[in-house]
Each structure stands twice: as structure tokens, then as C-alpha cells.
Coordinates of C-alpha atoms in Angstrom, one line a residue:
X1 CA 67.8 63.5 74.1
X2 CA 68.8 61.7 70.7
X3 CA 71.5 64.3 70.5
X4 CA 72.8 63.8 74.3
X5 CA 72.9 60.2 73.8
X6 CA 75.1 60.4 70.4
X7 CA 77.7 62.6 72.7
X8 CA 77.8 60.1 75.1
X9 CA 80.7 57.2 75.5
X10 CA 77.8 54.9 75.9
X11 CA 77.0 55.7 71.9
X12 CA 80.7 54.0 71.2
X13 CA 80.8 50.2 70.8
X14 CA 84.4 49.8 72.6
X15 CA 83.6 52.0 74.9
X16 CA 80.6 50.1 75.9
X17 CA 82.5 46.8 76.0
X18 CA 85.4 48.4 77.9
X19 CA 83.2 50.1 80.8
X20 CA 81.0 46.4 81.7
X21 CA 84.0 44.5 81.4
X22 CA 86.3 46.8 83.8
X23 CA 83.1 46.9 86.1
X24 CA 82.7 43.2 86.4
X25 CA 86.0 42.6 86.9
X26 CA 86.0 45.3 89.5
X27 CA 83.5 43.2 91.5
X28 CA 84.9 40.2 90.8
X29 CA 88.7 41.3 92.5
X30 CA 86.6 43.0 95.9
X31 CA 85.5 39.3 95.7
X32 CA 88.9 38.0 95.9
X33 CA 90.5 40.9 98.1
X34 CA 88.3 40.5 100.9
X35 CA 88.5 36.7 100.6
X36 CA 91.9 36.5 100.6
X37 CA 92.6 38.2 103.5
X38 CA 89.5 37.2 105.6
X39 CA 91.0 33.5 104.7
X40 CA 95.1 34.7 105.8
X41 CA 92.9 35.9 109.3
X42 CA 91.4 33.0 109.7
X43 CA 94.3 30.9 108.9
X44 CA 96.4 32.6 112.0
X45 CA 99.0 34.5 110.0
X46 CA 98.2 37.6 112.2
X47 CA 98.4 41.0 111.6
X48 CA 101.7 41.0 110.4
X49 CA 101.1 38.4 107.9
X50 CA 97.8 40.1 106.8
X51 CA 100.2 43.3 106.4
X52 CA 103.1 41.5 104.4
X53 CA 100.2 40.5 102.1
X54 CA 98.9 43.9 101.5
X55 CA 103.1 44.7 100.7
X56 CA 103.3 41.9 98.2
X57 CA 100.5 43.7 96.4
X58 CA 101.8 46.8 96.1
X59 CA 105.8 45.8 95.1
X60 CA 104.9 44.3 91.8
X61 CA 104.0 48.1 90.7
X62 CA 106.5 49.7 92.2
X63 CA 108.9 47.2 90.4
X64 CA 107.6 47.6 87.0
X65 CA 107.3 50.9 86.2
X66 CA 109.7 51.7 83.9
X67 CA 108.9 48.7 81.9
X68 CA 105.1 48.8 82.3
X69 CA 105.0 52.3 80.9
X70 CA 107.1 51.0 78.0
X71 CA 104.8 48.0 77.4
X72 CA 101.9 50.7 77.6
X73 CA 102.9 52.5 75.5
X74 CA 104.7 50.0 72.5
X75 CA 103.2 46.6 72.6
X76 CA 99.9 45.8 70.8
X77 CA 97.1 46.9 73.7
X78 CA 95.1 43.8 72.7
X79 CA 98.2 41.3 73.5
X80 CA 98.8 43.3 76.6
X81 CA 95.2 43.2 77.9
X82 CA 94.4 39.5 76.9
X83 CA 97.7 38.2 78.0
X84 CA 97.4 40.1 82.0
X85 CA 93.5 39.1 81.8
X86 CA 93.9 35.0 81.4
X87 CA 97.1 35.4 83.7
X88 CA 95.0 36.5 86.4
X89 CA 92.0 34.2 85.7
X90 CA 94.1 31.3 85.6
X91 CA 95.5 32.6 89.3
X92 CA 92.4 33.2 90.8
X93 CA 90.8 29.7 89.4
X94 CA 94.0 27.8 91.3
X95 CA 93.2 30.1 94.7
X96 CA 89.8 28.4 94.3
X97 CA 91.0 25.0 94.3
X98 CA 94.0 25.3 97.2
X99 CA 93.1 28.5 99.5
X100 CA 96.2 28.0 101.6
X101 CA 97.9 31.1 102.9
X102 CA 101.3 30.3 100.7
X103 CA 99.0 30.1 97.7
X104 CA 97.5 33.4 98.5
X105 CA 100.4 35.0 98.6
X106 CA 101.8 33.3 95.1
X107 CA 98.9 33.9 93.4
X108 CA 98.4 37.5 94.8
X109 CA 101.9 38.1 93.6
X110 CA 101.2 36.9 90.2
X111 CA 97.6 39.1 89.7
X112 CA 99.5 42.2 91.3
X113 CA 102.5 42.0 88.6
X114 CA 99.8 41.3 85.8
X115 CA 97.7 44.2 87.0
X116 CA 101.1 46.3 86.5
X117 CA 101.0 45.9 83.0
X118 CA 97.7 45.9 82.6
X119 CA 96.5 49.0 84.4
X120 CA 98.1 51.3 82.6
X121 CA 97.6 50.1 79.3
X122 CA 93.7 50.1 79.6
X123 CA 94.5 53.9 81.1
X124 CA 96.0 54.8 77.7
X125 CA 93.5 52.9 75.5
X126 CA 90.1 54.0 76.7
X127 CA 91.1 57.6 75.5
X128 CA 91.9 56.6 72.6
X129 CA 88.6 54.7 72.1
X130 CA 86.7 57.9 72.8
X131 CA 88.7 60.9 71.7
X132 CA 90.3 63.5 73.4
X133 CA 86.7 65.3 73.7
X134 CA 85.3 62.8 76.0
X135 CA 87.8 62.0 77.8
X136 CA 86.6 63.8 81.3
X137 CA 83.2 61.4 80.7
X138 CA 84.5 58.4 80.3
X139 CA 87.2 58.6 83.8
X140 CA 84.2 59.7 85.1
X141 CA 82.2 56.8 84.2
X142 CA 85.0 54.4 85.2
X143 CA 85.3 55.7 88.6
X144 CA 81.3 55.8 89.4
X145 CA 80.9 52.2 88.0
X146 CA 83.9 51.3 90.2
X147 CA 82.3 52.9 92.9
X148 CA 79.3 50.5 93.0
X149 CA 81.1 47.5 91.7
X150 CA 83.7 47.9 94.4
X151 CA 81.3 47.6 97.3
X152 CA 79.0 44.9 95.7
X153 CA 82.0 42.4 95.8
X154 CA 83.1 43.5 98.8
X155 CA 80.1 42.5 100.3
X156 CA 79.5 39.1 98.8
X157 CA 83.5 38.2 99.6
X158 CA 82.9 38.3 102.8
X159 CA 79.3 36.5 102.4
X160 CA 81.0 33.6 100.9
X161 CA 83.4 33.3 103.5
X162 CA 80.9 33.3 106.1
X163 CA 79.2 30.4 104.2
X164 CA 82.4 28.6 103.7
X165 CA 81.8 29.0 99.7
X166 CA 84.8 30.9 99.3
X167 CA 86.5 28.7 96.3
X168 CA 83.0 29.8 94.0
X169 CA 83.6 33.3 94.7
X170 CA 87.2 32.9 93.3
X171 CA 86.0 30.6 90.3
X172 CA 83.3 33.8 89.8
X173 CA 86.7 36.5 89.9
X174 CA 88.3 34.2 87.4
X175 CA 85.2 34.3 85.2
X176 CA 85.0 37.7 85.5
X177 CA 88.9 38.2 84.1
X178 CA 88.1 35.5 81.3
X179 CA 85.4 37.8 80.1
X180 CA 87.9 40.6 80.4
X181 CA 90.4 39.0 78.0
X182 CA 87.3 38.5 76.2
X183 CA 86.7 42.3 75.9
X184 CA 89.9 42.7 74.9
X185 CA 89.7 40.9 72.4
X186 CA 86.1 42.2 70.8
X187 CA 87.8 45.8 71.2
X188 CA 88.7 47.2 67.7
X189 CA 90.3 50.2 69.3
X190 CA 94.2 49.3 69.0
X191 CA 97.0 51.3 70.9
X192 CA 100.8 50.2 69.4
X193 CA 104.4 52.1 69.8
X194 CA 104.6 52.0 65.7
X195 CA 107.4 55.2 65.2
X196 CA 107.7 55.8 69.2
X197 CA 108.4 52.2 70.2
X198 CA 111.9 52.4 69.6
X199 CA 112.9 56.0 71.0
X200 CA 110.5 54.8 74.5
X201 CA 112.3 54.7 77.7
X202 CA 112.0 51.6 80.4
X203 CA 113.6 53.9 83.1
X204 CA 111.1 54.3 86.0
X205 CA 111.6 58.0 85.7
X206 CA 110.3 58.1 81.6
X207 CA 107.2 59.1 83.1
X208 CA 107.5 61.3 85.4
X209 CA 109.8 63.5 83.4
X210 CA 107.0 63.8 81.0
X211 CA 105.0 65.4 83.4
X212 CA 108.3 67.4 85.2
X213 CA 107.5 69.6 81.7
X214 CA 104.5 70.6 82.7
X215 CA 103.9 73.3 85.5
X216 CA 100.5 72.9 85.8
X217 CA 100.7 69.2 86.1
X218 CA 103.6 69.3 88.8
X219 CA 102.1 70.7 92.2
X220 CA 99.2 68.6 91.4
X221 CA 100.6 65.0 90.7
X222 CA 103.0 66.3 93.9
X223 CA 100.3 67.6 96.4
X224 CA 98.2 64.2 95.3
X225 CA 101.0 61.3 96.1
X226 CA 101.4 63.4 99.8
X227 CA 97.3 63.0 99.9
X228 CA 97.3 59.6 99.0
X229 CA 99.8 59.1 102.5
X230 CA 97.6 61.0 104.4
X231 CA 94.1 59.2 103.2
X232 CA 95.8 56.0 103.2
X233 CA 97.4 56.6 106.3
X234 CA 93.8 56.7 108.2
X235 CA 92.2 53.8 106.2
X236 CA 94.2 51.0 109.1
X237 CA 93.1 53.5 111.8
X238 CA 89.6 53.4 110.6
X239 CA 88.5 50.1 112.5
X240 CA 89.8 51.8 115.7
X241 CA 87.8 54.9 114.9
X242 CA 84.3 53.3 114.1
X243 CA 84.3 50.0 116.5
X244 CA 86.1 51.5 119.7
X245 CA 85.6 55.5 119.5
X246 CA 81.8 55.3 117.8
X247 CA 81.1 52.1 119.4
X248 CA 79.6 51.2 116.0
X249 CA 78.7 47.6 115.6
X250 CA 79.8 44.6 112.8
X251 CA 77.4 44.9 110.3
X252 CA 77.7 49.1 110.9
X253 CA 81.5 49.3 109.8
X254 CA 80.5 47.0 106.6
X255 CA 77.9 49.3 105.8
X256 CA 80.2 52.2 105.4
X257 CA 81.7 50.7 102.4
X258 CA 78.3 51.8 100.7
X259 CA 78.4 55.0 101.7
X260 CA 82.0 55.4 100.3
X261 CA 80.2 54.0 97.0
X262 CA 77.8 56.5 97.2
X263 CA 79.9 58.9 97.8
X264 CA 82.0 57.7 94.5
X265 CA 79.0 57.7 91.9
X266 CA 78.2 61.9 93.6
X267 CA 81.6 62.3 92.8
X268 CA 82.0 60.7 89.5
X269 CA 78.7 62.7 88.4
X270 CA 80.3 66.1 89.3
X271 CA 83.5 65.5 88.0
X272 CA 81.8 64.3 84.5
X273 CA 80.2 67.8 84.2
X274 CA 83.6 69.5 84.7
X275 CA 84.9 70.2 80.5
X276 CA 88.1 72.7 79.9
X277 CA 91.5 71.9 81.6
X278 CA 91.4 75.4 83.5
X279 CA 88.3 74.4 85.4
X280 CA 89.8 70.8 86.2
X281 CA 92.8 71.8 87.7
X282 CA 90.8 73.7 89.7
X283 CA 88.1 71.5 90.5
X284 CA 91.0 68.7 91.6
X285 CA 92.4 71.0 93.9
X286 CA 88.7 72.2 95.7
X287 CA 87.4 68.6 95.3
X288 CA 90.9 67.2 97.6
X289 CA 90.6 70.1 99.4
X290 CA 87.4 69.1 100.7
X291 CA 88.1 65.5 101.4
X292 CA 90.8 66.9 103.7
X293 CA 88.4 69.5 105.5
X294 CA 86.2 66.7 105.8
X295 CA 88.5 63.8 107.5
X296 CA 89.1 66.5 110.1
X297 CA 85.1 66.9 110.7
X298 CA 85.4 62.9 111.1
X299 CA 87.9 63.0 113.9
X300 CA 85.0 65.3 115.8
X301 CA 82.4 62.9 114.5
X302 CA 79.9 62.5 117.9
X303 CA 78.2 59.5 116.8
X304 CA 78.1 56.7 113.6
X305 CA 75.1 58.4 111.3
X306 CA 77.3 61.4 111.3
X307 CA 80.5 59.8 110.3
X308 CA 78.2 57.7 107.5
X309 CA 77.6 61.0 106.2
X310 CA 80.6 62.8 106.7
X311 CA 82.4 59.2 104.7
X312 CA 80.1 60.0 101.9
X313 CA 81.0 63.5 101.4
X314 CA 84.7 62.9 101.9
X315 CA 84.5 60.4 98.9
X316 CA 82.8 62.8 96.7
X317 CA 85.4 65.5 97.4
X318 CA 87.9 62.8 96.7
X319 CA 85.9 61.3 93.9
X320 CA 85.6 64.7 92.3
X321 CA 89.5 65.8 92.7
X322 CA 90.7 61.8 91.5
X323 CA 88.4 61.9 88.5
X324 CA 89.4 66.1 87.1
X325 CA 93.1 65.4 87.6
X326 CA 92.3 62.3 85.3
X327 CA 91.2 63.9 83.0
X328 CA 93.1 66.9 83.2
X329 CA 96.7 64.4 83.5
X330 CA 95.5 62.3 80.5
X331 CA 94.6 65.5 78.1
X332 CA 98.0 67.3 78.9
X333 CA 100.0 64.3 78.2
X334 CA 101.1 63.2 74.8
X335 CA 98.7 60.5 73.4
X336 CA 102.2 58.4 72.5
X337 CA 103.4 58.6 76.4
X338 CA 100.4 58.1 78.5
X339 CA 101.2 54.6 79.3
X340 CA 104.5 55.6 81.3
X341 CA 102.9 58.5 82.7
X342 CA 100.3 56.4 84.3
X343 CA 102.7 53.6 84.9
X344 CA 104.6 56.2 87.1
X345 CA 101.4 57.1 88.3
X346 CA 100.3 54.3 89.2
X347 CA 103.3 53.2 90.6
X348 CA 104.4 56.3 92.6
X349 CA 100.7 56.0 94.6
X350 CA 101.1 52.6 95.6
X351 CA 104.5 53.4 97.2
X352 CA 102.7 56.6 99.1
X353 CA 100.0 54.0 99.9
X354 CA 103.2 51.3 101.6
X355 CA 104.2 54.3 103.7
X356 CA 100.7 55.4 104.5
X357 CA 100.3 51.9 106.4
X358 CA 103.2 52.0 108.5
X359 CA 102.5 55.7 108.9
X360 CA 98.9 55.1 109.8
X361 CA 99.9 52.4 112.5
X362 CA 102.3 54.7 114.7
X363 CA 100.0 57.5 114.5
X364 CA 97.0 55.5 115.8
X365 CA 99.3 54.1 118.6
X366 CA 101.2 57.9 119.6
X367 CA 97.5 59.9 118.9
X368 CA 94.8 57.6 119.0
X369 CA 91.9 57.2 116.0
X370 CA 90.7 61.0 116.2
X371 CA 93.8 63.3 116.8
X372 CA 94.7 60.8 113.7
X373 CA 92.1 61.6 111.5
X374 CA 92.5 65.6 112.8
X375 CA 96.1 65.6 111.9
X376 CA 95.9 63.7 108.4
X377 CA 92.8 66.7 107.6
X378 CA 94.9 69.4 108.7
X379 CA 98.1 68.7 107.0
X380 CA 96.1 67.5 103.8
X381 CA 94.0 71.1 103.8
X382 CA 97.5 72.6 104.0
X383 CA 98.7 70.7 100.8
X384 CA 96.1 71.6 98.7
X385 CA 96.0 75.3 99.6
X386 CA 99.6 75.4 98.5
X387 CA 98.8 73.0 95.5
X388 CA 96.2 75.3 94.9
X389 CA 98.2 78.7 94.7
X390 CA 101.2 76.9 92.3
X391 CA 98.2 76.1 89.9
X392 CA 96.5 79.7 89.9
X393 CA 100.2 80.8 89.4
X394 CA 100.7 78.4 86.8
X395 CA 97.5 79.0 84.8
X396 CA 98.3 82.9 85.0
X397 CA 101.5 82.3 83.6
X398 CA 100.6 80.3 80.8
X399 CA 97.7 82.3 79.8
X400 CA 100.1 85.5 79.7
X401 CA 102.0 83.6 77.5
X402 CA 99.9 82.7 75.0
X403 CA 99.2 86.6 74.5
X404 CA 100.6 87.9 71.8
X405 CA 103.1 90.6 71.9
X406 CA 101.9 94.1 70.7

């Protein structure tokens, strides 16, 4: 046991600190999400207005790529970190006292671009802070604490709202990113360009060029951003599925975002038993596989109970493939480039996840919620069996040459 817990990233101080602090501040921006756009519903901006918000999210990511990955990767990870942290408490804290919908979207705006930055950095530090050896633990840790932390604030957004406490929620978010610049700060771990900062690129394809190099890497950071459009894609049909087609009730469709949690933390827990790069390519492409064979058991789904469960399986599968490639992504990639690799990322996904929602909203209106969720399953299983082959391929040909010649 003593041994076990001297392996684990929970036996490393920054680790410690880094993990709570991402968690809370996990909760605390559910909090927020689910405000904010229970507040623009409530406020009459419709549904195109509640859409234009989700866009404004996304663009600041999309924007800042190049430059993200550059920041990532050459500015003092503490500066970074504390800097995007207090820029988004001090958002959030204003939301709290002037909740109009201009406000939201300013202040939205403002936490998206920090989170730009920020997101990538703290993707390049918390390898560093554990070493290249525990690497697949702690993205698996990250992912299952998300899982439950996501869900939590979800949930008590939309209490608050309902109990028109909705500016204490915010001031709780803004506490939450206080105590994140806070972490930041108490971490010792330090990531800086030093030699590299000069020679590093602010094009938006820096990253993505790094991982052009590597075969392995290619088919699967491909066949993901075409899954992330077809998951994404179902998430505004969703609603349609589980109130009309299930005839589930209110406080039903809430409850799913615990299963998906659920589903997470399985996910998370498999993924963090999965060591060796061979096996995690592998397990990525079987765990997205899954989810895909799994949205198309949803679209047959005869009643809620059996969606619940099939939601909670399709979030382990997807849990399981998002946590391997991770780990798999961050240990192929230079330690001095990971920051534009994951800005690209990063940025690459929440353009698939823009196209998903338009996507999502003409399929549910030519096919309905079902044929929707059949399709996205189908064509997704067909993606990750090709994915699949270009990896076996991939892995045969780079294990035949690393044999030496007789």
C-alpha cells in the first residue's frame, strides 16, 4: 500500500495542488455555464441568441492558436496561469453584479480568450510536474475529477437560478478562479521557452505539424476532430431525443448529466490502468469505437432507464478513448512543444464542435432525434475502424523499423 501510494501523483505536492484547484474551478465554470445561458433564456434572446453565445465561446480558441501554443510553450507557466486565472475571476465577479445579456456575452468573451491561453499551458505543465512515467495517471485523474465536478455545478447553476441567487453562484466561480491563480502561484513546478522560445512558431499550424511527423499520431488526432462533429453534433438533438421521443420528464433530462459523470470517473479509471503507448493507441481507438456503437443503441433506446444506461456507457467508451490519446498525444510529443500541440488541439476541436451545432440542428430537422443519433453511431463506428487499421499499420511499421538489420 505504502509503495502504491509513493507511485501515485497524489504523493507529489504540485500535483496535489494542481488536481483540487482544476476541480474546483471545474465546478465553479458549470456554475457559470448553465447560469449564463439559463439567464440569456430567460432574458428573451432566443435560440439564436443562446446559439451566438455558445459561438462567442468557441472563437477566442480558434483565434489564438498560433499564439497560445507559443505562450504555452515560452512564457513563464506561473505568469500565464495567474494572469488567465484573476482575468477570469475578475469577469465572473462583474457578471455577478450586472447579469444583463450584453454583459454575458463581454464577459464570456473575455473568460473564453483567457481560457485560450490558459488551457494549454496547464496541459503542458502537469506533465512536467509528474514525469513522463505518470503521465497516463494524472489525465486520468483530471478527466474523472472533471467528471464529478462538472455535473455538481451544473446542478447548483441551475438551483441558483431557480432561487433567483444567481449573482452568488458567479461570486462562488470567481472565488473558485482566485484560488486558481492561487495554485499557480504555490506551484514550484515551472515550464519556460529558455533555448526554444526564440526558434517557436505563432503560426496556427506550429502544432499541428509537430504531430503531421508522427504516423501513429495522425489517423488518431484525424479520426478524433471527425468524432468530436459527430458527438457534438447529437448533444442539441439530445433535448428532442429524451423529452419528446422518451417522453422523459424535467428533472429526468437533468439527471442524465450524472450518469455522463458516472460514466466519466468508469472511464477515467480504465484509462488510468492503460501504461505503454502501444496499448493506448489501441485502447483510444476501441474506447471511441464503443461510444460510436453505443450512440447507435441510443437511437433504438425503448424507454429513459435504458438510455441512462446506455449515456453511461457511451461516456466511459469516450472517457477511455479521450483520456489514452492524452496520454498517448502528450508522451509522443516533445516536452518543449506540447503547448502548441495542445493549443492546435484544443483549438481544432472547438471548430469541429461550431460545425457539430449547425450540423446537429439540420439533421434533427431532415431525420428526426433517432435516425440522428443512428447516423452519427454509424458513421463514427466507420471512422474508428479505419483509424483503427492506420494505427495497427502504423505500429507494425515502426516496430519493423526498430529491428535491426542482420
Amino acid at each position: 500500500m505504502k509503495r502504491s501510494l509513493q507511485s501515485s501523483v497524489w504523493a507529489i505536492r504540485d500535483a496535489r495542488i494542481a488536481l483540487a484547484a482544476r476541480a474546483v474551478s471545474t465546478a465553479g465554470t458549470s456554475v457559470t455555464s448553465i447560469a449564463a445561458i439559463l439567464l440569456l433564456h430567460d432574458g428573451g434572446v432566443g435560440a439564436l441568441g443562446v446559439a451566438a453565445f455558445l459561438a462567442v465561446l468557441v472563437i477566442p480558441t480558434v483565434a489564438t492558436i498560433g499564439i497560445a501554443g507559443r505562450v504555452a510553450d515560452t512564457v513563464d507557466s506561473r505568469v500565464v496561469l495567474t494572469v488567465t486565472a484573476l482575468v477570469q475571476a475578475a469577469a465572473v465577479c462583474a457578471l455577478g453584479f450586472a447579469p444583463a445579456p450584453v454583459m454575458i456575452f463581454v464577459t464570456g468573451v473575455l473568460i473564453a480568450l483567457a481560457q485560450a491561453f490558459a488551457q494549454p499551458t496547464w496541459q503542458a505543465l502537469v506533465p512536467r510536474i509528474v514525469g513522463e512515467e505518470r503521465i497516463g495517471q494524472a489525465i486520468s485523474w483530471q478527466q474523472g475529477l472533471a467528471a464529478v465536478a462538472s455535473p455538481i455545478g451544473a446542478g447548483l447553476g441551475g438551483l441558483l437560478v431557480a432561487l433567483d441567487g444567481v449573482a452568488w453562484g458567479f461570486w462562488a466561480d470567481a472565488a473558485t478562479y482566485a484560488a486558481l491563480a492561487g495554485a499557480a502561484l504555490l506551484i514550484r513546478t515551472r515550464r519556460h521557452g529558455g533555448a526554444h522560445a526564440e526558434a517557436a512558431s505563432t503560426s496556427w499550424t506550429a502544432g499541428i505539424r509537430v504531430v503531421a511527423h508522427d504516423r501513429i499520431l495522425v489517423p488518431l488526432f484525424a479520426s478524433i476532430l471527425v468524432f468530436v462533429v459527430l458527438v457534438e453534433g447529437v448533444n442539441p438533438v439530445e433535448v428532442f431525443l429524451v423529452r419528446d421521443a422518451l417522453g422523459a420528464s424535467d428533472w429526468q433530462y437533468g439527471l442524465t448529466e450524472f450518469f455522463a459523470g458516472a460514466g466519466g470517473l468508469i472511464g477515467a479509471a480504465i484509462a488510468g490502468r492503460i501504461v505503454g503507448n502501444t496499448v493506448r493507441a489501441r485502447a483510444a481507438t476501441v474506447g471511441f469505437g464503443l461510444a460510436a456503437a453505443v450512440l447507435v443503441g441510443i437511437g433504438f433506446a425503448p424507454g429513459y432507464w435504458v438510455y441512462a444506461a446506455l449515456i453511461t456507457l457511451l461516456v466511459a467508451g469516450f472517457g477511455t478513448g479521450n483520456a489514452t490519446f492524452g496520454a498517448l498525444l502528450t508522451s509522443r510529443t516533445p516536452e518543449a512543444q506540447r503547448g502548441r500541440v495542445y493549443a492546435a488541439l484544443n483549438g481544432l476541436a472547438r471548430t469541429a464542435s461550431l460545425l457539430a451545432l449547425g450540423l446537429g440542428g439540420v439533421a434533427n430537422a431532415l431525420l428526426g432525434p433517432r435516425p440522428t443519433f443512428v447516423v452519427a453511431g454509424i458513421a463514427g463506428a466507420v471512422t474508428m475502424v479505419v483509424a483503427g487499421f492506420a494505427v495497427l499499420r502504423a505500429q507494425r511499421a515502426e516496430a519493423s523499423a526498430l529491428i535491426p538489420a542482420p
